[in-house]
Coordinates of C-alpha atoms in Angstrom, one line a residue:
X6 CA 231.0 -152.9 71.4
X7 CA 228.4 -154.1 68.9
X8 CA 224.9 -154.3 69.9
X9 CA 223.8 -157.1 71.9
X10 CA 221.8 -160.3 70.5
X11 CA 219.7 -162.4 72.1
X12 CA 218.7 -166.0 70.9
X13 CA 215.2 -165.1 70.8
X14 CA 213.1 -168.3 69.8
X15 CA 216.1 -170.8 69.4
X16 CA 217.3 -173.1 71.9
X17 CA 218.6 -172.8 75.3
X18 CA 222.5 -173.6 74.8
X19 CA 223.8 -175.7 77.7
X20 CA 226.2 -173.6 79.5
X21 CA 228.3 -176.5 81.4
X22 CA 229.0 -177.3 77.9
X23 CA 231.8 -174.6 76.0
X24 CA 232.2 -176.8 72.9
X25 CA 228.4 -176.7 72.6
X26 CA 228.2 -173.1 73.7
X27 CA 231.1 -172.0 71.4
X28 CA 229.0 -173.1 68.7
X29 CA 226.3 -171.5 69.0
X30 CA 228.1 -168.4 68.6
X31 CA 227.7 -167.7 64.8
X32 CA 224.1 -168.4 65.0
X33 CA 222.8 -166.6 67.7
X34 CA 225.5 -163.6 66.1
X35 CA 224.5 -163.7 62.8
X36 CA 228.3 -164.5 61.9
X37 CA 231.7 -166.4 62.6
X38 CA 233.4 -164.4 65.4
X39 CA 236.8 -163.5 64.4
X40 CA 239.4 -161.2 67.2
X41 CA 236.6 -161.1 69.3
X42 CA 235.6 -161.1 73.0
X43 CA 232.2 -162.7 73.5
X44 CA 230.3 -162.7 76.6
X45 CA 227.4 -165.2 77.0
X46 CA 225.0 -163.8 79.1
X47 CA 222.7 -166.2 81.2
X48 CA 219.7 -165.8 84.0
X49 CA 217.6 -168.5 85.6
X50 CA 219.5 -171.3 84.0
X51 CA 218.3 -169.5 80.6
X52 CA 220.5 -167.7 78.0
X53 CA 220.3 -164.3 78.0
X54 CA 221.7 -161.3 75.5
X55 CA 224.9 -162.3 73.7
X56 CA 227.4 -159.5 73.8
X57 CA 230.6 -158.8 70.8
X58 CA 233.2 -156.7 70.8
X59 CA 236.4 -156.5 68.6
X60 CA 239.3 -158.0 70.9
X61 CA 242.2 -155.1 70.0
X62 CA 239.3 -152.8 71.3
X63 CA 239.1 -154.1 75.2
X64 CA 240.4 -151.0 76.9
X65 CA 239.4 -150.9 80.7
X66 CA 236.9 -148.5 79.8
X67 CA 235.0 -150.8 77.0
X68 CA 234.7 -154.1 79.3
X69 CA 233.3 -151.3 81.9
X70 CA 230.3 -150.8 79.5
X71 CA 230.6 -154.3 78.2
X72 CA 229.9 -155.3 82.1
X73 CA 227.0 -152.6 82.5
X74 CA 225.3 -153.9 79.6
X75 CA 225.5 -157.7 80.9
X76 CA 224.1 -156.1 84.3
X77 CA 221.3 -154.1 82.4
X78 CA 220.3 -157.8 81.0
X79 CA 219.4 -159.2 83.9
X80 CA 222.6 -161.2 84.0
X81 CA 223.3 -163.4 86.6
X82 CA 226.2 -165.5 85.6
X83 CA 228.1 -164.6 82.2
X84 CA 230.2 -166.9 80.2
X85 CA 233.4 -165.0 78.4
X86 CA 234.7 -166.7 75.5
X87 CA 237.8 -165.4 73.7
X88 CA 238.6 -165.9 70.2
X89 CA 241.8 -165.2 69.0
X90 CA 243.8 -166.9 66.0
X91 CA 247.0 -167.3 68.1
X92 CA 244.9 -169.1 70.5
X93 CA 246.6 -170.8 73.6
X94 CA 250.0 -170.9 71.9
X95 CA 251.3 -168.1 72.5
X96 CA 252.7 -167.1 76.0
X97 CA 252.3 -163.1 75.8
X98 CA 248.3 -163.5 74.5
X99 CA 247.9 -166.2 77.4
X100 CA 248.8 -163.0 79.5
X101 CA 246.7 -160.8 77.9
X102 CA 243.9 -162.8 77.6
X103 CA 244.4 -163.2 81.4
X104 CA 244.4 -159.9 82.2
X105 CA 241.6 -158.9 80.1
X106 CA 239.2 -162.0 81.9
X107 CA 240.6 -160.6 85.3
X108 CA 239.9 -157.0 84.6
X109 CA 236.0 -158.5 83.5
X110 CA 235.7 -160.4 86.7
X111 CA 236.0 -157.5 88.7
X112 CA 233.8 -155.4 86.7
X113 CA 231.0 -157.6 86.6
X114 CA 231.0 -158.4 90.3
X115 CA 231.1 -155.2 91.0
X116 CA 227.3 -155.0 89.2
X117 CA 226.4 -158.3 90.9
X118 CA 227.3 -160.7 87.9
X119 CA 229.8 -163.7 88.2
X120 CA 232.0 -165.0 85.8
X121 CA 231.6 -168.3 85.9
X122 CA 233.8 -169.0 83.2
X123 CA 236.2 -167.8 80.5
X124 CA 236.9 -169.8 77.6
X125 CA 240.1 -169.3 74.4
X126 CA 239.6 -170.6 71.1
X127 CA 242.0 -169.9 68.3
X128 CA 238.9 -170.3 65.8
X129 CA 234.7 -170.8 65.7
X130 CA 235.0 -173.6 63.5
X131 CA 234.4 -177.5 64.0
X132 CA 236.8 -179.7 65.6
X133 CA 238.9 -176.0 67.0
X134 CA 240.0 -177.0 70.4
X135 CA 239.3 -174.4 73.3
X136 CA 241.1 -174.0 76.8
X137 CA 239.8 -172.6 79.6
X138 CA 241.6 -169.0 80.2
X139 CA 242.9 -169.1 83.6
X140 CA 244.8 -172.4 83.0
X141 CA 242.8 -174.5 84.8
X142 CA 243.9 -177.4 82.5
X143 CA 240.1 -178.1 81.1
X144 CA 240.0 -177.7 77.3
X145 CA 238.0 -179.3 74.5
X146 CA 236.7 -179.6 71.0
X147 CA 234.6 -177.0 69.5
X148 CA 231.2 -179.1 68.2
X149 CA 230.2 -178.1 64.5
X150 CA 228.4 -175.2 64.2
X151 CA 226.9 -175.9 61.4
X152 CA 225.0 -178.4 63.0
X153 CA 224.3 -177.2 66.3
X154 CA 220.4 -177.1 67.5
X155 CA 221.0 -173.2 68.1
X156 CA 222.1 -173.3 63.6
X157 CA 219.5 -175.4 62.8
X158 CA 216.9 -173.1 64.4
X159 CA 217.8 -170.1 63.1
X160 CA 218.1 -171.8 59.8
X161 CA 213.9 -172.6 60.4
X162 CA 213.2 -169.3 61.5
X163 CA 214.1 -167.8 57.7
X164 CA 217.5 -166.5 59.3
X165 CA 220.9 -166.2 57.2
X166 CA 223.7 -167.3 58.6
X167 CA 227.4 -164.8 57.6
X168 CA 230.4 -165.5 57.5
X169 CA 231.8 -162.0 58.4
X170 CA 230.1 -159.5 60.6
X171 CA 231.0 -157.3 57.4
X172 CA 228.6 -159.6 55.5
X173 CA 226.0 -158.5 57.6
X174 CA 226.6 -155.1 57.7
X175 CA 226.3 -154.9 53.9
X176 CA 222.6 -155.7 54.5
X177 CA 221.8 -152.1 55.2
X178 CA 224.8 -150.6 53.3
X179 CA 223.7 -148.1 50.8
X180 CA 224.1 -150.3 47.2
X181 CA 224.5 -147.9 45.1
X182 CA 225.6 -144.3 45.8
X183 CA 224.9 -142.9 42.5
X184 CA 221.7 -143.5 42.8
X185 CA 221.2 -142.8 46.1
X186 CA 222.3 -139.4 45.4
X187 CA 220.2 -139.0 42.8
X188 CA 217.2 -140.0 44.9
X189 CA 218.5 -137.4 47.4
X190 CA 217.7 -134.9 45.2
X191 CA 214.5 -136.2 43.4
X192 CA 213.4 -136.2 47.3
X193 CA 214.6 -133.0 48.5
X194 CA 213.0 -131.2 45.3
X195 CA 209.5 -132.9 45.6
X196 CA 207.1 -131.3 47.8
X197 CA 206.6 -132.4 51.4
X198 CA 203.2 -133.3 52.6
X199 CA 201.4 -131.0 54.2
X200 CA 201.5 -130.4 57.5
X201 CA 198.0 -131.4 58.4
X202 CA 197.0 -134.5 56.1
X203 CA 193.4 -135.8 55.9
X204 CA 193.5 -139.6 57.6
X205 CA 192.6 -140.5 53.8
X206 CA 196.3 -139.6 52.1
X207 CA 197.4 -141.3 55.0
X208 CA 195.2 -144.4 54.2
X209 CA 196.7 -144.3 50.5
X210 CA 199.9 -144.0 51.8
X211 CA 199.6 -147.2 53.5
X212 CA 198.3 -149.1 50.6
X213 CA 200.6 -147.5 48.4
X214 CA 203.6 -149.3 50.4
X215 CA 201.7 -152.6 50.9
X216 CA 201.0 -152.6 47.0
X217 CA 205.2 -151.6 47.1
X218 CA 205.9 -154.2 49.3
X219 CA 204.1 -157.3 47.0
X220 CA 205.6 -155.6 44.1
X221 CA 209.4 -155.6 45.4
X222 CA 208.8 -159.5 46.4
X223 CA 207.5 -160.4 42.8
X224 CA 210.8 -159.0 42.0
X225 CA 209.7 -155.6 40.2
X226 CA 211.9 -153.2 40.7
X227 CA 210.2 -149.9 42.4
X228 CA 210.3 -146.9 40.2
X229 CA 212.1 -143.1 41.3
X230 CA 208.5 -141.9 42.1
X231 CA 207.8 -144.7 43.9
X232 CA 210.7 -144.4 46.4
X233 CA 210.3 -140.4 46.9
X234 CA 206.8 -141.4 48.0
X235 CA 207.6 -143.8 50.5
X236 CA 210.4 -141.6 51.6
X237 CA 207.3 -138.7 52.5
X238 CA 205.1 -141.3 53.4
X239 CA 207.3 -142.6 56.2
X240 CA 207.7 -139.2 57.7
X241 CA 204.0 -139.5 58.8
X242 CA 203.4 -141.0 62.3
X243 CA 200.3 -142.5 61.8
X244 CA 201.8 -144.3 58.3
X245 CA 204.8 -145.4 60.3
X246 CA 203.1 -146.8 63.2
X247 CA 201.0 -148.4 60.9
X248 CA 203.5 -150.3 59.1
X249 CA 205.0 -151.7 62.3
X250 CA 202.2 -154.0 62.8
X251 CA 203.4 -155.3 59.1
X252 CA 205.9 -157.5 61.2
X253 CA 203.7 -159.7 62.6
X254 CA 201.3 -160.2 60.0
X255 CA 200.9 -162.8 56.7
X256 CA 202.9 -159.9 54.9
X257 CA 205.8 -160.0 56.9
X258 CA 208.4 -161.1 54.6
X259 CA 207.9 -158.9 52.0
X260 CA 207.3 -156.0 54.1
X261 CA 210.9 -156.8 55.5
X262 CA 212.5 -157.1 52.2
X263 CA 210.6 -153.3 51.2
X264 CA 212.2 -152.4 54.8
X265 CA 216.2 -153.7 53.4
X266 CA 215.5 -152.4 49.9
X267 CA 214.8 -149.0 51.1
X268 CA 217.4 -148.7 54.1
X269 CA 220.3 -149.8 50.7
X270 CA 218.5 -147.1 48.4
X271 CA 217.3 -144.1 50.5
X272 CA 219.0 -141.1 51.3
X273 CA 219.5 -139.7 54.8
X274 CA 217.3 -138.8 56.4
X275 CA 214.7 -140.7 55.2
X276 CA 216.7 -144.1 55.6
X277 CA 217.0 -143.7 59.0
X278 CA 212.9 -144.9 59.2
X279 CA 213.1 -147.4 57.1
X280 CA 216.3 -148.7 59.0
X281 CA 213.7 -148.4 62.2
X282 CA 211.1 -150.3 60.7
X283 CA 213.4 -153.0 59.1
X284 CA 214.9 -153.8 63.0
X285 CA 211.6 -154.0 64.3
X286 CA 210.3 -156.7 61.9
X287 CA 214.0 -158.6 62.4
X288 CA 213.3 -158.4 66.1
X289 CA 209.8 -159.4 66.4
X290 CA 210.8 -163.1 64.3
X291 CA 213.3 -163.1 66.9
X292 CA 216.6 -162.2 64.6
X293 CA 218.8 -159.9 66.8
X294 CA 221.5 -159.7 64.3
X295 CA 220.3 -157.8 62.1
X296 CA 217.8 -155.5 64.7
X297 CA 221.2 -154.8 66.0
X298 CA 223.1 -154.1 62.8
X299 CA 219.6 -152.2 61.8
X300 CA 219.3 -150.2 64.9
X301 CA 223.8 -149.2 64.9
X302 CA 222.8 -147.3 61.5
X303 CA 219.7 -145.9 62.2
X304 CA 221.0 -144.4 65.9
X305 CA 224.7 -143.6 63.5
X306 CA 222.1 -141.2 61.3
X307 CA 219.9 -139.3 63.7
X308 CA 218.6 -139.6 67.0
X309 CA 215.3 -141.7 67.0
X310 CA 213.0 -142.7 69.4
X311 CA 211.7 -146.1 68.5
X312 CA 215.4 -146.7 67.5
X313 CA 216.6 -146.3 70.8
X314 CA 213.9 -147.9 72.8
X315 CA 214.6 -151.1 70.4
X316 CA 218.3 -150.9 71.3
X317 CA 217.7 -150.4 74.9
X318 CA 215.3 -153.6 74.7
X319 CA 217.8 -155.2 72.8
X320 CA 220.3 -154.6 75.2
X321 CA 218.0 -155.9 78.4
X322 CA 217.6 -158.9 76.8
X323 CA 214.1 -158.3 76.1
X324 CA 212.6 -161.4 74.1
X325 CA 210.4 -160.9 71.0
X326 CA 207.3 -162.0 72.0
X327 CA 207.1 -159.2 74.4
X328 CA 208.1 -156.6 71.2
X329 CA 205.6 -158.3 69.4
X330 CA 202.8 -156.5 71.1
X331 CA 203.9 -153.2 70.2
X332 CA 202.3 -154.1 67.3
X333 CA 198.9 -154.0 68.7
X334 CA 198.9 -149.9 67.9
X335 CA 199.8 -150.7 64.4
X336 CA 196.4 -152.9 63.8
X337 CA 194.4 -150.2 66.2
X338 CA 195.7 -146.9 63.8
X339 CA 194.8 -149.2 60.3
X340 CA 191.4 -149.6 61.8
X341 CA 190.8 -146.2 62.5
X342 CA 192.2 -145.2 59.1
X343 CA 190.5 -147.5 57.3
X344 CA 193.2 -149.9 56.0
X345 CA 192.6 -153.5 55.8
X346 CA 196.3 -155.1 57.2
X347 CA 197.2 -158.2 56.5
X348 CA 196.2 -160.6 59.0
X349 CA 198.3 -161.6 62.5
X350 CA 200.3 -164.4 62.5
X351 CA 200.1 -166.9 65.3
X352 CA 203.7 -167.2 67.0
X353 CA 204.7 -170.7 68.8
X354 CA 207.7 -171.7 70.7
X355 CA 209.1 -174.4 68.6
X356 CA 209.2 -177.8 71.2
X357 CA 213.0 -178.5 72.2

């Protein structure tokens, strides 16, 4: 089961409305579904965490946890959408898909969450018609997704929109392994900071990868020395929690480009913060899609705390306003070291 998204700052999605609901899917995803099981989670009349798994994956086991993490949500009503290139024509997959919406039913009531629905559509795509599972007779066209206030949102918010969940995952992909390797051992050979640094190397440290972070968005690419520097740096809590509070300031995009660059370039385990820090500053702009695909690699390389309280927040559904104000330590440690951050962004809720 992939990690859940949530729709963050972008529109509520009616739920009485599966062409408009269906989508919404790639942009509240961060891709086009394909063999997938989808389940819309929703609370209050408002969408909650969007959860994705791969449909030849659905063993009784899987929609277990796929119903604990709806319940862990805050769920109380959950929307299961299908997709499935053979679609409703073909009288063995009706079964199946039957089966599989039954076996979720029970599950979820069984944690206090109703399925209110349960949708089949052979395609995401504009114009793809959808039935509703149980053969209730109901089916429909699937609105444009392209166009759909949910797409046009995340399209405002900076947000890229993939047409393969493989797309996305080739955001945090190492690029080049050569090199990478070669970094691994530049790394390993240089020596580690000391055990007991002087706030002052930590205050360069910080300005070292904010002067990194302008020079990577200008487009200059960051030298050996550079990168074995950051790698060290990063292993120093008061320079990571420093950085966080990068997410919510002026400097946040290229901060978050420093963030991808270095999760494609560094070596584990070094990557792993860089991952951490890169899902944080997806998160707090409200882009789940990539804290989730962030936060799968960083948990794949080493056990981390931050990475697993994000996932677990990501998983309850947890908007990004309130991740926002982890932040606040960030901007407390600069002062105290001395650092002048940039400045912190005002966030709105966009009217509609």
């Amino acid at each position: 089961m992939s990690s859940p998204h949530h729709p963050g700052n972008h529109p509520d999605t009616s739920l009485d409305c599966p062409g408009a609901l269906i989508a919404a899917l790639p942009a509240v995803l961060g891709f086009i579904p394909v063999a997938s099981l989808v389940l819309v989670t929703a609370a209050d009349g408002e969408l909650g965490a969007v959860l994705r798994g791969d449909l030849s994956e659905q063993s009784p086991q899987r929609l277990r946890e796929l119903a604990d993490l709806a319940a862990a949500s805050g769920a109380e009503i959950a929307i299961a959408v299908v997709v499935d290139g053979e679609g409703a024509g073909c009288p063995s997959c009706v079964d199946e898909h039957r089966g599989l919406t039954r076996t979720l039913s029970v599950e979820l009531s069984r944690r206090g969450v109703e399925l209110a629905a349960a949708h089949v559509v052979s395609e995401v795509a504009a114009g793809a018609r959808w039935y509703c599972v149980d053969g209730c007779g109901r089916s429909g066209l699937v609105d444009d997704p392209t166009a759909s206030p949910t797409a046009l949102a995340a399209v405002l918010d900076g947000r890229r929109l993939y047409a393969r969940r493989e797309d996305l995952v080739e955001v945090v992909a190492t690029r080049d392994p050569a090199r990478t390797a070669l970094l691994e051992t530049v790394i390993g050979s240089a020596r580690p900071p000391e055990r007991v640094r002087p706030d002052s190397a930590a205050r360069r440290d910080i300005e070292h990868a904010l002067a990194c972070a302008r020079r990577n968005d200008a487009g200059e690419a960051l030298t050996d020395a550079d990168l074995g520097r950051l790698a060290w740096a990063l292993t120093d809590t008061r320079v990571r929690d420093t950085l966080y509070a990068l997410a919510v300031g002026d400097g946040a995009g290229p901060a978050e480009s420093l963030w991808a660059e270095l999760s494609r370039t560094l070596p584990e385990p070094w990557r792993v913060e860089a991952l951490v820090l890169l899902a944080f500053s997806a998160y707090a702009r409200g882009d789940g899609p990539l804290a989730g695909i962030s936060l799968d690699a960083a948990l794949r390389g080493a056990p981390h705390r931050m990475a697993a309280m994000l996932d677990q927040a990501l998983q309850a559904g947890m908007r990004p306003e309130q991740i926002r104000e982890l932040a606040t330590t960030g901007y407390r440690l600069a002062k105290q070291l001395g650092v002048q951050l940039p400045a912190r962004r005002m966030f709105g809720r966009r009217a509609g």
